[in-house]
């Protein structure tokens, strides 16, 4: 009896020890380093830490313009430069991309359908970040829905212009942005003759060689061949057939080799095999909020995957998830993604919009709102993480 009892205790000890080992291996820990409240003006949309190793971060702050912070002391970021929207013909700063000593800003508020805005691009010289200045601004002729995303490849900028589709601009001369082409992919997918709610809007994108992967908030993922920049052509498309009962909002995309990671609003995250862009296939679907359930709608979902970033070394995806704030997913086994970390609660009235990784730092952009969701606080939180 004593031997059995002792063996039982040893077995329990082993289980506890094993659980501790696995927890240490699989759990991502987060440490809050600082937060930057936006008390009066500005709703941060996207944050970038300087890619040239300088102690600065850049914030696309919507009506607050572009804000540049010195983060030499990460515990106390200092605002050192603001470029107001007056420099951009009053169009708000919605997204940001850095390439060498230049920032590329997506302009035009896309939230308010009752206040049409002109999608556009501004280039900012950050050779000396605290003395940053605008080199040129380009705007679409007519007010529509603003722009949601910007990315750069070589001498070309690709602008996600919501209902105006994809806009390609030549930025070889930073002082003179020139229009190349505009392309609206077929709007009749996955719904024929979409109504105003079902009408696709470009939200995020990624570029590989001469292919643009275009995220639509109601029209799936589109593959656009841009080998001829003046004549883009749609060459592939994808929608999750298992979730056709819900309007899938593909908000953001990150590529790693032949794998695409997509933030799919209240449907979580999809991993896709894009090795053959004419026949994209699902690898796995991380669906934490039971997308297909009748009770889960856009208005009451506990989470909304808005933006995401990927750590290639530790194979973790970080998602800003709206009411759920931050979810971290281990994708080392791509067929079985597992949540290994999180921060926030759907009940705490904080809502994240942007998420960006820089080494062991995570930048989360929070927005305040009264409708359609209630959120108390706007600002930026900077975390350090350890896997």
Short mmCIF file of C-alpha atoms in Angstrom, two decimals:
data_model
loop_
_atom_site.label_atom_id
_atom_site.label_comp_id
_atom_site.label_asym_id
_atom_site.label_seq_id
_atom_site.Cartn_x
_atom_site.Cartn_y
_atom_site.Cartn_z
CA UNK A 1 0.00 0.00 0.00
CA UNK A 2 2.80 2.40 0.92
CA UNK A 3 4.60 1.61 -2.32
CA UNK A 4 1.47 2.30 -4.36
CA UNK A 5 0.87 5.53 -2.46
CA UNK A 6 4.46 6.61 -3.01
CA UNK A 7 4.22 5.76 -6.73
CA UNK A 8 0.99 7.73 -6.95
CA UNK A 9 2.65 10.78 -5.36
CA UNK A 10 5.66 10.45 -7.67
CA UNK A 11 3.33 10.22 -10.67
CA UNK A 12 1.46 13.36 -9.59
CA UNK A 13 4.80 15.12 -9.09
CA UNK A 14 5.87 14.08 -12.58
CA UNK A 15 2.64 15.40 -14.08
CA UNK A 16 3.03 18.73 -12.29
CA UNK A 17 6.66 19.00 -13.34
CA UNK A 18 5.79 18.12 -16.93
CA UNK A 19 3.00 20.70 -16.94
CA UNK A 20 5.44 23.33 -15.70
CA UNK A 21 7.96 22.41 -18.38
CA UNK A 22 5.37 22.62 -21.14
CA UNK A 23 4.03 25.91 -19.78
CA UNK A 24 7.53 27.40 -19.82
CA UNK A 25 8.07 26.14 -23.35
CA UNK A 26 4.74 27.12 -24.86
CA UNK A 27 3.64 30.24 -23.03
CA UNK A 28 4.58 33.69 -24.28
CA UNK A 29 5.10 36.19 -21.49
CA UNK A 30 4.48 39.91 -21.98
CA UNK A 31 5.90 42.85 -20.08
CA UNK A 32 4.40 46.31 -20.49
CA UNK A 33 7.23 48.80 -21.09
CA UNK A 34 5.26 51.98 -21.65
CA UNK A 35 2.05 53.49 -22.90
CA UNK A 36 1.35 56.66 -24.83
CA UNK A 37 -2.16 58.07 -24.24
CA UNK A 38 -3.81 60.05 -27.02
CA UNK A 39 -6.03 62.14 -24.78
CA UNK A 40 -7.28 64.88 -27.09
CA UNK A 41 -6.52 64.49 -30.79
CA UNK A 42 -5.70 61.37 -32.75
CA UNK A 43 -6.66 57.71 -32.99
CA UNK A 44 -3.50 55.65 -33.60
CA UNK A 45 -3.92 53.27 -36.53
CA UNK A 46 -0.44 51.83 -37.00
CA UNK A 47 2.93 52.06 -35.24
CA UNK A 48 6.37 51.38 -36.71
CA UNK A 49 9.69 51.27 -34.93
CA UNK A 50 12.45 52.79 -37.05
CA UNK A 51 13.89 50.11 -39.35
CA UNK A 52 17.32 51.72 -39.51
CA UNK A 53 18.08 51.08 -35.85
CA UNK A 54 17.49 54.62 -34.65
CA UNK A 55 15.58 55.22 -31.37
CA UNK A 56 12.30 56.38 -32.91
CA UNK A 57 8.84 55.09 -33.61
CA UNK A 58 6.30 56.49 -36.04
CA UNK A 59 2.54 56.60 -35.49
CA UNK A 60 -0.16 56.98 -38.13
CA UNK A 61 -2.53 58.93 -35.89
CA UNK A 62 -5.57 59.52 -38.12
CA UNK A 63 -6.77 63.10 -37.47
CA UNK A 64 -3.64 63.57 -35.32
CA UNK A 65 -1.45 63.36 -38.42
CA UNK A 66 1.97 61.71 -38.26
CA UNK A 67 3.61 61.57 -34.84
CA UNK A 68 7.25 60.74 -34.19
CA UNK A 69 8.45 59.62 -30.76
CA UNK A 70 11.95 59.29 -29.38
CA UNK A 71 12.09 55.91 -27.60
CA UNK A 72 15.68 56.02 -26.38
CA UNK A 73 14.12 55.56 -22.95
CA UNK A 74 11.46 53.00 -23.79
CA UNK A 75 9.76 53.61 -20.44
CA UNK A 76 9.16 57.27 -21.31
CA UNK A 77 8.66 57.91 -25.05
CA UNK A 78 8.94 61.58 -26.00
CA UNK A 79 6.93 63.23 -28.77
CA UNK A 80 9.54 65.04 -30.89
CA UNK A 81 7.71 65.80 -34.12
CA UNK A 82 4.14 66.11 -35.40
CA UNK A 83 3.19 66.63 -39.03
CA UNK A 84 -0.47 67.73 -38.97
CA UNK A 85 -3.09 66.81 -41.53
CA UNK A 86 -2.94 70.40 -42.78
CA UNK A 87 0.22 69.26 -44.58
CA UNK A 88 -1.86 66.60 -46.35
CA UNK A 89 -4.73 68.82 -47.53
CA UNK A 90 -6.68 67.81 -44.38
CA UNK A 91 -6.71 64.10 -45.25
CA UNK A 92 -6.15 61.88 -42.22
CA UNK A 93 -3.23 59.45 -41.78
CA UNK A 94 -4.53 55.87 -41.79
CA UNK A 95 -1.50 53.65 -42.39
CA UNK A 96 2.26 53.85 -42.65
CA UNK A 97 5.20 52.12 -44.32
CA UNK A 98 8.93 52.77 -43.99
CA UNK A 99 11.44 52.24 -46.76
CA UNK A 100 14.97 53.48 -46.02
CA UNK A 101 14.80 57.16 -45.01
CA UNK A 102 11.23 57.67 -46.16
CA UNK A 103 7.79 57.10 -44.70
CA UNK A 104 4.84 56.45 -46.96
CA UNK A 105 1.48 57.46 -45.52
CA UNK A 106 -1.92 56.16 -46.65
CA UNK A 107 -4.33 59.09 -46.48
CA UNK A 108 -8.09 59.46 -46.26
CA UNK A 109 -10.37 58.34 -43.42
CA UNK A 110 -12.10 55.12 -44.47
CA UNK A 111 -14.32 54.67 -41.39
CA UNK A 112 -17.08 57.17 -42.05
CA UNK A 113 -19.15 56.33 -45.14
CA UNK A 114 -21.18 59.51 -44.66
CA UNK A 115 -18.10 61.70 -45.10
CA UNK A 116 -16.40 60.68 -48.37
CA UNK A 117 -12.65 61.28 -48.39
CA UNK A 118 -9.98 61.25 -51.07
CA UNK A 119 -7.57 58.31 -50.91
CA UNK A 120 -4.01 59.47 -51.18
CA UNK A 121 -0.32 59.14 -50.43
CA UNK A 122 2.21 61.36 -48.69
CA UNK A 123 5.97 60.84 -48.60
CA UNK A 124 7.89 62.04 -45.54
CA UNK A 125 11.67 62.38 -45.42
CA UNK A 126 12.98 61.00 -42.09
CA UNK A 127 16.72 61.34 -42.74
CA UNK A 128 16.63 63.36 -39.52
CA UNK A 129 13.47 62.08 -37.76
CA UNK A 130 13.10 65.07 -35.43
CA UNK A 131 13.19 67.37 -38.45
CA UNK A 132 11.02 65.20 -40.72
CA UNK A 133 9.27 66.94 -43.59
CA UNK A 134 6.81 66.12 -46.36
CA UNK A 135 8.30 65.84 -49.84
CA UNK A 136 5.05 65.39 -51.79
CA UNK A 137 1.37 64.53 -51.42
CA UNK A 138 -0.86 62.89 -54.01
CA UNK A 139 -4.67 62.61 -53.79
CA UNK A 140 -7.33 60.91 -55.89
CA UNK A 141 -9.52 63.36 -57.80
CA UNK A 142 -12.87 62.57 -56.16
CA UNK A 143 -13.90 61.79 -52.56
CA UNK A 144 -14.79 58.13 -52.04
CA UNK A 145 -13.77 55.95 -49.07
CA UNK A 146 -10.19 56.96 -48.24
CA UNK A 147 -7.35 54.45 -48.10
CA UNK A 148 -6.61 51.68 -45.62
CA UNK A 149 -3.15 50.34 -46.45
CA UNK A 150 0.10 51.17 -48.19
CA UNK A 151 3.08 49.08 -49.20
CA UNK A 152 6.20 49.73 -51.26
CA UNK A 153 8.11 47.58 -53.74
CA UNK A 154 10.99 49.13 -55.62
CA UNK A 155 9.94 52.41 -57.19
CA UNK A 156 6.24 51.69 -56.81
CA UNK A 157 3.69 52.25 -54.08
CA UNK A 158 0.58 50.09 -53.86
CA UNK A 159 -2.30 51.85 -52.17
CA UNK A 160 -5.34 50.00 -50.83
CA UNK A 161 -8.09 52.45 -51.66
CA UNK A 162 -11.19 50.70 -50.30
CA UNK A 163 -13.99 50.78 -52.93
CA UNK A 164 -11.55 52.31 -55.43
CA UNK A 165 -9.51 49.11 -55.35
CA UNK A 166 -5.78 49.12 -55.99
CA UNK A 167 -3.89 52.28 -56.93
CA UNK A 168 -0.31 52.08 -58.24
CA UNK A 169 1.95 55.11 -57.95
CA UNK A 170 5.49 55.76 -59.19
CA UNK A 171 7.63 57.17 -56.37
CA UNK A 172 11.03 57.08 -58.03
CA UNK A 173 11.05 60.87 -57.64
CA UNK A 174 10.19 61.50 -53.98
CA UNK A 175 9.31 65.10 -54.79
CA UNK A 176 6.87 64.21 -57.55
CA UNK A 177 4.52 61.24 -57.03
CA UNK A 178 3.07 60.14 -60.34
CA UNK A 179 -0.06 58.10 -61.00
CA UNK A 180 0.41 54.82 -62.88
CA UNK A 181 -2.90 52.96 -62.75
CA UNK A 182 -6.02 52.10 -60.79
CA UNK A 183 -7.65 48.69 -60.77
CA UNK A 184 -10.87 47.44 -59.22
CA UNK A 185 -11.09 43.63 -59.18
CA UNK A 186 -14.37 41.89 -59.98
CA UNK A 187 -16.87 42.93 -57.29
CA UNK A 188 -19.21 39.97 -57.97
CA UNK A 189 -17.33 37.51 -55.74
CA UNK A 190 -18.34 35.76 -53.60
CA UNK A 191 -21.74 37.49 -53.96
CA UNK A 192 -23.31 38.36 -57.28
CA UNK A 193 -24.66 41.92 -57.44
CA UNK A 194 -23.53 42.85 -53.92
CA UNK A 195 -25.50 45.41 -51.95
CA UNK A 196 -23.78 48.34 -50.21
CA UNK A 197 -22.83 46.21 -47.19
CA UNK A 198 -21.55 43.33 -49.32
CA UNK A 199 -19.56 45.60 -51.65
CA UNK A 200 -15.83 44.73 -51.41
CA UNK A 201 -13.33 47.25 -50.04
CA UNK A 202 -9.55 46.84 -50.13
CA UNK A 203 -8.19 46.64 -46.59
CA UNK A 204 -4.69 45.09 -46.59
CA UNK A 205 -2.12 43.75 -49.01
CA UNK A 206 1.28 42.20 -49.50
CA UNK A 207 3.57 42.24 -52.53
CA UNK A 208 5.87 39.48 -53.75
CA UNK A 209 7.76 40.06 -57.00
CA UNK A 210 5.09 41.21 -59.48
CA UNK A 211 2.15 39.81 -57.56
CA UNK A 212 -0.08 41.75 -55.17
CA UNK A 213 -2.13 39.78 -52.64
CA UNK A 214 -5.14 41.98 -52.00
CA UNK A 215 -7.36 41.61 -48.92
CA UNK A 216 -11.00 42.55 -49.35
CA UNK A 217 -13.30 43.14 -46.40
CA UNK A 218 -16.14 41.43 -48.26
CA UNK A 219 -14.64 39.95 -51.42
CA UNK A 220 -12.10 37.40 -50.28
CA UNK A 221 -8.41 37.37 -51.14
CA UNK A 222 -7.46 38.46 -54.66
CA UNK A 223 -4.24 37.83 -56.55
CA UNK A 224 -3.30 40.69 -58.87
CA UNK A 225 -0.56 40.34 -61.46
CA UNK A 226 1.21 43.69 -61.80
CA UNK A 227 4.05 42.74 -64.15
CA UNK A 228 2.55 45.42 -66.38
CA UNK A 229 2.01 48.22 -63.86
CA UNK A 230 -0.24 50.11 -66.22
CA UNK A 231 -2.50 47.10 -66.73
CA UNK A 232 -3.02 44.98 -63.57
CA UNK A 233 -4.85 41.69 -64.04
CA UNK A 234 -6.61 39.48 -61.49
CA UNK A 235 -5.08 35.99 -61.73
CA UNK A 236 -6.44 34.20 -58.65
CA UNK A 237 -8.90 34.43 -55.77
CA UNK A 238 -9.81 32.66 -52.56
CA UNK A 239 -12.63 32.54 -50.03
CA UNK A 240 -13.15 30.17 -47.11
CA UNK A 241 -15.93 27.92 -48.37
CA UNK A 242 -16.63 26.66 -44.84
CA UNK A 243 -17.56 30.16 -43.71
CA UNK A 244 -19.67 31.33 -46.63
CA UNK A 245 -22.58 31.87 -44.28
CA UNK A 246 -20.73 34.86 -42.85
CA UNK A 247 -19.29 37.92 -44.56
CA UNK A 248 -15.57 37.32 -44.24
CA UNK A 249 -13.53 40.47 -43.81
CA UNK A 250 -9.94 39.78 -44.85
CA UNK A 251 -8.32 42.73 -43.09
CA UNK A 252 -4.59 42.10 -43.23
CA UNK A 253 -2.02 39.70 -44.71
CA UNK A 254 1.60 38.71 -44.07
CA UNK A 255 3.62 36.42 -46.35
CA UNK A 256 6.32 33.97 -45.36
CA UNK A 257 7.60 31.92 -48.27
CA UNK A 258 4.65 30.11 -49.80
CA UNK A 259 2.48 30.65 -46.72
CA UNK A 260 0.08 33.54 -46.21
CA UNK A 261 -1.29 34.51 -42.80
CA UNK A 262 -4.57 36.44 -42.93
CA UNK A 263 -6.50 38.32 -40.26
CA UNK A 264 -10.17 37.54 -40.93
CA UNK A 265 -12.07 39.82 -38.54
CA UNK A 266 -14.47 37.80 -36.35
CA UNK A 267 -13.43 34.60 -38.14
CA UNK A 268 -9.91 34.63 -36.62
CA UNK A 269 -6.92 33.77 -38.81
CA UNK A 270 -6.36 31.63 -41.88
CA UNK A 271 -3.11 30.10 -43.10
CA UNK A 272 -3.03 29.55 -46.87
CA UNK A 273 -0.75 27.74 -49.28
CA UNK A 274 0.00 30.27 -52.04
CA UNK A 275 2.60 28.22 -53.93
CA UNK A 276 0.12 28.11 -56.83
CA UNK A 277 -1.64 31.46 -56.85
CA UNK A 278 -4.21 30.24 -59.33
CA UNK A 279 -5.28 27.53 -56.87
CA UNK A 280 -4.83 28.78 -53.30
CA UNK A 281 -5.51 26.18 -50.62
CA UNK A 282 -6.22 26.41 -46.93
CA UNK A 283 -3.57 24.99 -44.59
CA UNK A 284 -5.48 25.67 -41.40
CA UNK A 285 -8.05 27.95 -39.82
CA UNK A 286 -7.65 29.32 -36.30
CA UNK A 287 -11.25 30.07 -35.34
CA UNK A 288 -11.33 31.11 -31.65
CA UNK A 289 -14.75 32.79 -31.68
CA UNK A 290 -16.69 30.07 -33.52
CA UNK A 291 -17.24 32.16 -36.64
CA UNK A 292 -20.04 30.00 -37.99
CA UNK A 293 -22.22 30.01 -34.88
CA UNK A 294 -25.53 31.85 -35.13
CA UNK A 295 -24.76 33.84 -31.98
CA UNK A 296 -21.48 35.24 -33.28
CA UNK A 297 -22.03 38.36 -35.36
CA UNK A 298 -19.79 41.28 -36.17
CA UNK A 299 -21.49 43.39 -33.50
CA UNK A 300 -21.22 40.93 -30.60
CA UNK A 301 -18.11 38.90 -31.41
CA UNK A 302 -15.62 38.83 -28.51
CA UNK A 303 -12.82 39.40 -30.98
CA UNK A 304 -12.01 41.03 -34.33
CA UNK A 305 -8.70 40.22 -36.05
CA UNK A 306 -7.63 43.55 -37.53
CA UNK A 307 -3.88 43.54 -38.08
CA UNK A 308 -1.19 40.90 -37.63
CA UNK A 309 2.55 40.41 -37.71
CA UNK A 310 4.77 37.33 -37.82
CA UNK A 311 7.97 36.39 -36.01
CA UNK A 312 9.87 34.15 -38.43
CA UNK A 313 12.39 32.84 -35.88
CA UNK A 314 9.97 31.69 -33.20
CA UNK A 315 7.07 31.12 -35.59
CA UNK A 316 4.49 33.15 -33.72
CA UNK A 317 1.72 35.28 -35.17
CA UNK A 318 0.62 38.33 -33.18
CA UNK A 319 -2.89 39.58 -33.88
CA UNK A 320 -4.64 42.73 -32.75
CA UNK A 321 -8.06 41.30 -31.98
CA UNK A 322 -10.33 44.22 -31.16
CA UNK A 323 -12.17 43.56 -27.92
CA UNK A 324 -9.80 40.69 -27.13
CA UNK A 325 -6.85 43.08 -27.65
CA UNK A 326 -3.96 40.68 -28.38
CA UNK A 327 -3.74 37.02 -29.30
CA UNK A 328 -0.48 35.17 -29.96
CA UNK A 329 -0.61 31.98 -32.02
CA UNK A 330 2.09 29.34 -32.42
CA UNK A 331 2.20 28.29 -36.09
CA UNK A 332 5.29 26.06 -35.93
CA UNK A 333 2.94 23.22 -36.87
CA UNK A 334 1.01 25.00 -39.62
CA UNK A 335 -1.80 22.46 -39.69
CA UNK A 336 -2.52 22.92 -35.97
CA UNK A 337 -2.13 26.55 -34.87
CA UNK A 338 -2.27 26.94 -31.09
CA UNK A 339 -2.84 30.04 -28.99
CA UNK A 340 0.16 30.47 -26.67
CA UNK A 341 -0.41 33.93 -25.28
CA UNK A 342 -2.92 36.75 -24.97
CA UNK A 343 -3.63 40.02 -23.28
CA UNK A 344 -6.90 41.76 -22.52
CA UNK A 345 -10.52 40.81 -22.06
CA UNK A 346 -13.65 41.41 -24.14
CA UNK A 347 -15.20 42.91 -21.01
CA UNK A 348 -12.58 45.57 -20.24
CA UNK A 349 -13.73 48.11 -22.89
CA UNK A 350 -10.35 48.41 -24.59
CA UNK A 351 -10.15 47.86 -28.36
CA UNK A 352 -6.99 47.31 -30.41
CA UNK A 353 -6.62 48.24 -34.05
CA UNK A 354 -2.93 47.99 -34.98
CA UNK A 355 -0.26 45.39 -34.12
CA UNK A 356 3.40 45.57 -35.14
CA UNK A 357 6.42 43.48 -34.14
CA UNK A 358 9.99 44.72 -33.92
CA UNK A 359 12.28 42.06 -32.50
CA UNK A 360 11.06 41.37 -28.98
CA UNK A 361 8.78 44.42 -28.97
CA UNK A 362 5.08 44.50 -29.72
CA UNK A 363 3.34 47.77 -30.53
CA UNK A 364 -0.43 47.84 -30.04
CA UNK A 365 -2.56 50.76 -31.25
CA UNK A 366 -5.80 51.30 -29.31
CA UNK A 367 -8.76 53.33 -30.54
CA UNK A 368 -11.64 54.82 -28.56
CA UNK A 369 -15.22 54.66 -29.79
CA UNK A 370 -18.86 54.80 -28.73
CA UNK A 371 -20.39 52.93 -31.68
CA UNK A 372 -20.53 50.24 -32.99
CA UNK A 373 -18.35 49.14 -30.06
CA UNK A 374 -17.58 50.93 -26.81
CA UNK A 375 -13.90 51.56 -26.09
CA UNK A 376 -12.52 53.73 -23.32
CA UNK A 377 -8.96 54.57 -24.31
CA UNK A 378 -6.92 55.66 -27.32
CA UNK A 379 -3.17 55.35 -27.41
CA UNK A 380 -0.19 53.08 -27.91
CA UNK A 381 1.10 50.35 -25.63
CA UNK A 382 4.60 48.98 -26.06
CA UNK A 383 5.32 45.47 -24.83
CA UNK A 384 8.32 43.20 -24.72
CA UNK A 385 7.72 39.50 -25.19
CA UNK A 386 9.63 36.32 -24.42
CA UNK A 387 8.91 32.91 -25.87
#
